[in-house]
Amino acid sequence: MSPTYDYEPGFGESVTARSNGITHPDPELLSAMTMAQRGAVCRYLARFAELDDAKILYAYTHVNDLVAREEARTGCFTAV
């Protein structure tokens, strides 16, 4: 039986699996993120025609930086 996660992917059902096991979207990692973080990761990776390991790793490990950049660009700031 496959595990269930507490998020609904808003970016499709496709999974890009890399040869070393890195995947996007990663349901386990995304379920632990806020909605803003999930959106930032998905928007960042959607910019690329093809994903490689470095882009996927960057997105998941720098999620807070991606959110901060988006907030600075849009002028939308949230209190934590």
Short mmCIF file of N, CA and C in Angstrom, two decimals:
data_model
loop_
_atom_site.label_atom_id
_atom_site.label_comp_id
_atom_site.label_asym_id
_atom_site.label_seq_id
_atom_site.Cartn_x
_atom_site.Cartn_y
_atom_site.Cartn_z
N MET A 1 0.84 -1.18 0.00
CA MET A 1 0.00 0.00 0.00
C MET A 1 0.89 1.24 0.00
N SER A 2 0.60 2.18 -0.86
CA SER A 2 1.43 3.38 -0.94
C SER A 2 1.07 4.35 0.18
N PRO A 3 2.06 5.10 0.65
CA PRO A 3 1.81 6.06 1.73
C PRO A 3 0.97 7.23 1.23
N THR A 4 0.24 7.85 2.15
CA THR A 4 -0.52 9.04 1.81
C THR A 4 0.19 10.24 2.41
N TYR A 5 0.06 11.37 1.75
CA TYR A 5 0.74 12.58 2.20
C TYR A 5 -0.28 13.69 2.37
N ASP A 6 0.04 14.64 3.24
CA ASP A 6 -0.92 15.70 3.56
C ASP A 6 -0.79 16.91 2.64
N TYR A 7 -0.52 16.71 1.39
CA TYR A 7 -0.50 17.81 0.44
C TYR A 7 -1.15 17.34 -0.84
N GLU A 8 -1.65 18.29 -1.58
CA GLU A 8 -2.21 17.98 -2.88
C GLU A 8 -1.33 18.63 -3.92
N PRO A 9 -0.70 17.86 -4.78
CA PRO A 9 0.19 18.46 -5.77
C PRO A 9 -0.59 19.35 -6.74
N GLY A 10 -0.21 20.61 -6.79
CA GLY A 10 -0.85 21.54 -7.70
C GLY A 10 -0.11 21.66 -9.00
N PHE A 11 0.82 20.78 -9.23
CA PHE A 11 1.67 20.89 -10.41
C PHE A 11 1.73 19.60 -11.19
N GLY A 12 0.70 18.78 -11.08
CA GLY A 12 0.64 17.56 -11.88
C GLY A 12 1.09 16.33 -11.13
N GLU A 13 0.90 15.22 -11.77
CA GLU A 13 1.21 13.93 -11.17
C GLU A 13 2.55 13.39 -11.61
N SER A 14 3.20 14.03 -12.57
CA SER A 14 4.44 13.47 -13.12
C SER A 14 5.57 13.53 -12.11
N VAL A 15 6.40 12.54 -12.16
CA VAL A 15 7.56 12.47 -11.29
C VAL A 15 8.79 12.33 -12.16
N THR A 16 9.73 13.23 -11.97
CA THR A 16 10.99 13.13 -12.68
C THR A 16 11.97 12.38 -11.79
N ALA A 17 12.31 11.17 -12.15
CA ALA A 17 13.22 10.35 -11.36
C ALA A 17 14.60 10.38 -11.99
N ARG A 18 15.58 10.61 -11.20
CA ARG A 18 16.96 10.65 -11.66
C ARG A 18 17.59 9.29 -11.41
N SER A 19 18.69 9.03 -12.06
CA SER A 19 19.36 7.73 -11.93
C SER A 19 19.84 7.44 -10.51
N ASN A 20 20.10 8.49 -9.73
CA ASN A 20 20.58 8.26 -8.37
C ASN A 20 19.46 8.32 -7.33
N GLY A 21 18.22 8.34 -7.78
CA GLY A 21 17.10 8.28 -6.85
C GLY A 21 16.50 9.62 -6.47
N ILE A 22 17.04 10.72 -6.96
CA ILE A 22 16.47 12.04 -6.68
C ILE A 22 15.23 12.21 -7.54
N THR A 23 14.13 12.60 -6.92
CA THR A 23 12.89 12.76 -7.66
C THR A 23 12.27 14.13 -7.41
N HIS A 24 11.49 14.56 -8.35
CA HIS A 24 10.64 15.74 -8.17
C HIS A 24 9.35 15.48 -8.91
N PRO A 25 8.20 15.66 -8.31
CA PRO A 25 8.03 16.09 -6.93
C PRO A 25 8.28 14.95 -5.94
N ASP A 26 8.84 15.31 -4.80
CA ASP A 26 9.11 14.34 -3.75
C ASP A 26 8.01 14.50 -2.70
N PRO A 27 7.03 13.60 -2.67
CA PRO A 27 5.89 13.76 -1.77
C PRO A 27 6.27 13.88 -0.31
N GLU A 28 7.29 13.14 0.11
CA GLU A 28 7.68 13.17 1.51
C GLU A 28 8.23 14.54 1.90
N LEU A 29 9.10 15.11 1.07
CA LEU A 29 9.65 16.44 1.36
C LEU A 29 8.59 17.52 1.23
N LEU A 30 7.78 17.45 0.19
CA LEU A 30 6.76 18.47 -0.02
C LEU A 30 5.72 18.49 1.09
N SER A 31 5.40 17.34 1.65
CA SER A 31 4.39 17.29 2.71
C SER A 31 4.86 18.00 3.98
N ALA A 32 6.17 18.13 4.15
CA ALA A 32 6.71 18.80 5.33
C ALA A 32 6.88 20.30 5.12
N MET A 33 6.56 20.80 3.92
CA MET A 33 6.74 22.22 3.60
C MET A 33 5.43 22.98 3.73
N THR A 34 5.58 24.29 3.89
CA THR A 34 4.40 25.15 3.86
C THR A 34 3.94 25.31 2.42
N MET A 35 2.77 25.87 2.25
CA MET A 35 2.24 26.08 0.90
C MET A 35 3.16 27.03 0.11
N ALA A 36 3.68 28.06 0.76
CA ALA A 36 4.58 29.00 0.09
C ALA A 36 5.86 28.30 -0.35
N GLN A 37 6.39 27.43 0.50
CA GLN A 37 7.61 26.70 0.16
C GLN A 37 7.37 25.75 -1.01
N ARG A 38 6.26 25.01 -0.97
CA ARG A 38 5.95 24.10 -2.08
C ARG A 38 5.82 24.87 -3.38
N GLY A 39 5.13 26.00 -3.33
CA GLY A 39 4.95 26.82 -4.52
C GLY A 39 6.27 27.33 -5.06
N ALA A 40 7.16 27.77 -4.16
CA ALA A 40 8.45 28.29 -4.58
C ALA A 40 9.29 27.21 -5.25
N VAL A 41 9.30 26.02 -4.69
CA VAL A 41 10.06 24.91 -5.27
C VAL A 41 9.52 24.57 -6.66
N CYS A 42 8.22 24.46 -6.76
CA CYS A 42 7.61 24.07 -8.04
C CYS A 42 7.79 25.15 -9.10
N ARG A 43 7.65 26.42 -8.72
CA ARG A 43 7.84 27.50 -9.69
C ARG A 43 9.30 27.58 -10.14
N TYR A 44 10.23 27.38 -9.21
CA TYR A 44 11.65 27.41 -9.57
C TYR A 44 11.96 26.31 -10.57
N LEU A 45 11.52 25.10 -10.29
CA LEU A 45 11.84 23.97 -11.17
C LEU A 45 11.06 24.03 -12.49
N ALA A 46 9.92 24.67 -12.50
CA ALA A 46 9.13 24.79 -13.73
C ALA A 46 9.82 25.68 -14.76
N ARG A 47 10.77 26.49 -14.33
CA ARG A 47 11.48 27.38 -15.26
C ARG A 47 12.37 26.62 -16.23
N PHE A 48 12.72 25.40 -15.91
CA PHE A 48 13.68 24.64 -16.69
C PHE A 48 13.00 23.62 -17.58
N ALA A 49 13.46 23.54 -18.82
CA ALA A 49 12.91 22.55 -19.75
C ALA A 49 13.27 21.13 -19.31
N GLU A 50 14.49 20.97 -18.82
CA GLU A 50 14.94 19.66 -18.33
C GLU A 50 15.55 19.84 -16.95
N LEU A 51 15.24 18.90 -16.08
CA LEU A 51 15.77 18.96 -14.72
C LEU A 51 16.99 18.05 -14.60
N ASP A 52 17.95 18.52 -13.84
CA ASP A 52 19.08 17.66 -13.50
C ASP A 52 19.18 17.61 -11.98
N ASP A 53 20.04 16.75 -11.48
CA ASP A 53 20.17 16.57 -10.04
C ASP A 53 20.48 17.87 -9.31
N ALA A 54 21.36 18.68 -9.87
CA ALA A 54 21.76 19.92 -9.22
C ALA A 54 20.58 20.87 -9.03
N LYS A 55 19.74 21.00 -10.03
CA LYS A 55 18.59 21.90 -9.93
C LYS A 55 17.59 21.40 -8.89
N ILE A 56 17.34 20.10 -8.89
CA ILE A 56 16.40 19.54 -7.92
C ILE A 56 16.95 19.69 -6.50
N LEU A 57 18.21 19.35 -6.30
CA LEU A 57 18.82 19.48 -4.97
C LEU A 57 18.82 20.93 -4.51
N TYR A 58 19.15 21.86 -5.41
CA TYR A 58 19.16 23.27 -5.04
C TYR A 58 17.77 23.70 -4.57
N ALA A 59 16.75 23.34 -5.33
CA ALA A 59 15.40 23.77 -4.99
C ALA A 59 14.98 23.26 -3.61
N TYR A 60 15.24 22.00 -3.33
CA TYR A 60 14.80 21.43 -2.05
C TYR A 60 15.67 21.89 -0.88
N THR A 61 16.95 22.15 -1.10
CA THR A 61 17.81 22.56 0.01
C THR A 61 17.84 24.06 0.23
N HIS A 62 17.40 24.84 -0.74
CA HIS A 62 17.39 26.29 -0.60
C HIS A 62 15.97 26.85 -0.65
N VAL A 63 15.02 26.07 -0.17
CA VAL A 63 13.62 26.46 -0.27
C VAL A 63 13.35 27.79 0.43
N ASN A 64 13.95 28.03 1.58
CA ASN A 64 13.71 29.29 2.28
C ASN A 64 14.26 30.48 1.51
N ASP A 65 15.40 30.30 0.84
CA ASP A 65 15.95 31.36 -0.01
C ASP A 65 15.02 31.65 -1.18
N LEU A 66 14.45 30.61 -1.78
CA LEU A 66 13.53 30.80 -2.91
C LEU A 66 12.28 31.56 -2.46
N VAL A 67 11.75 31.22 -1.29
CA VAL A 67 10.57 31.92 -0.77
C VAL A 67 10.91 33.38 -0.50
N ALA A 68 12.06 33.64 0.12
CA ALA A 68 12.46 35.02 0.42
C ALA A 68 12.61 35.83 -0.86
N ARG A 69 13.20 35.23 -1.89
CA ARG A 69 13.34 35.94 -3.17
C ARG A 69 11.98 36.28 -3.77
N GLU A 70 11.06 35.31 -3.72
CA GLU A 70 9.72 35.57 -4.27
C GLU A 70 9.01 36.67 -3.49
N GLU A 71 9.14 36.64 -2.16
CA GLU A 71 8.50 37.67 -1.34
C GLU A 71 9.10 39.04 -1.62
N ALA A 72 10.41 39.10 -1.79
CA ALA A 72 11.06 40.37 -2.09
C ALA A 72 10.63 40.89 -3.46
N ARG A 73 10.50 39.98 -4.41
CA ARG A 73 10.12 40.38 -5.76
C ARG A 73 8.68 40.87 -5.82
N THR A 74 7.79 40.20 -5.10
CA THR A 74 6.37 40.56 -5.16
C THR A 74 5.97 41.56 -4.10
N GLY A 75 6.84 41.80 -3.13
CA GLY A 75 6.51 42.73 -2.06
C GLY A 75 5.55 42.14 -1.04
N CYS A 76 5.47 40.84 -1.02
CA CYS A 76 4.56 40.13 -0.10
C CYS A 76 5.38 39.55 1.04
N PHE A 77 5.17 40.05 2.24
CA PHE A 77 5.92 39.57 3.39
C PHE A 77 4.95 39.01 4.41
N THR A 78 5.32 37.89 4.99
CA THR A 78 4.48 37.27 6.01
C THR A 78 5.24 37.21 7.32
N ALA A 79 4.52 37.38 8.40
CA ALA A 79 5.14 37.28 9.72
C ALA A 79 5.27 35.82 10.10
N VAL A 80 6.40 35.48 10.67
CA VAL A 80 6.63 34.09 11.08
C VAL A 80 6.49 33.98 12.57
#
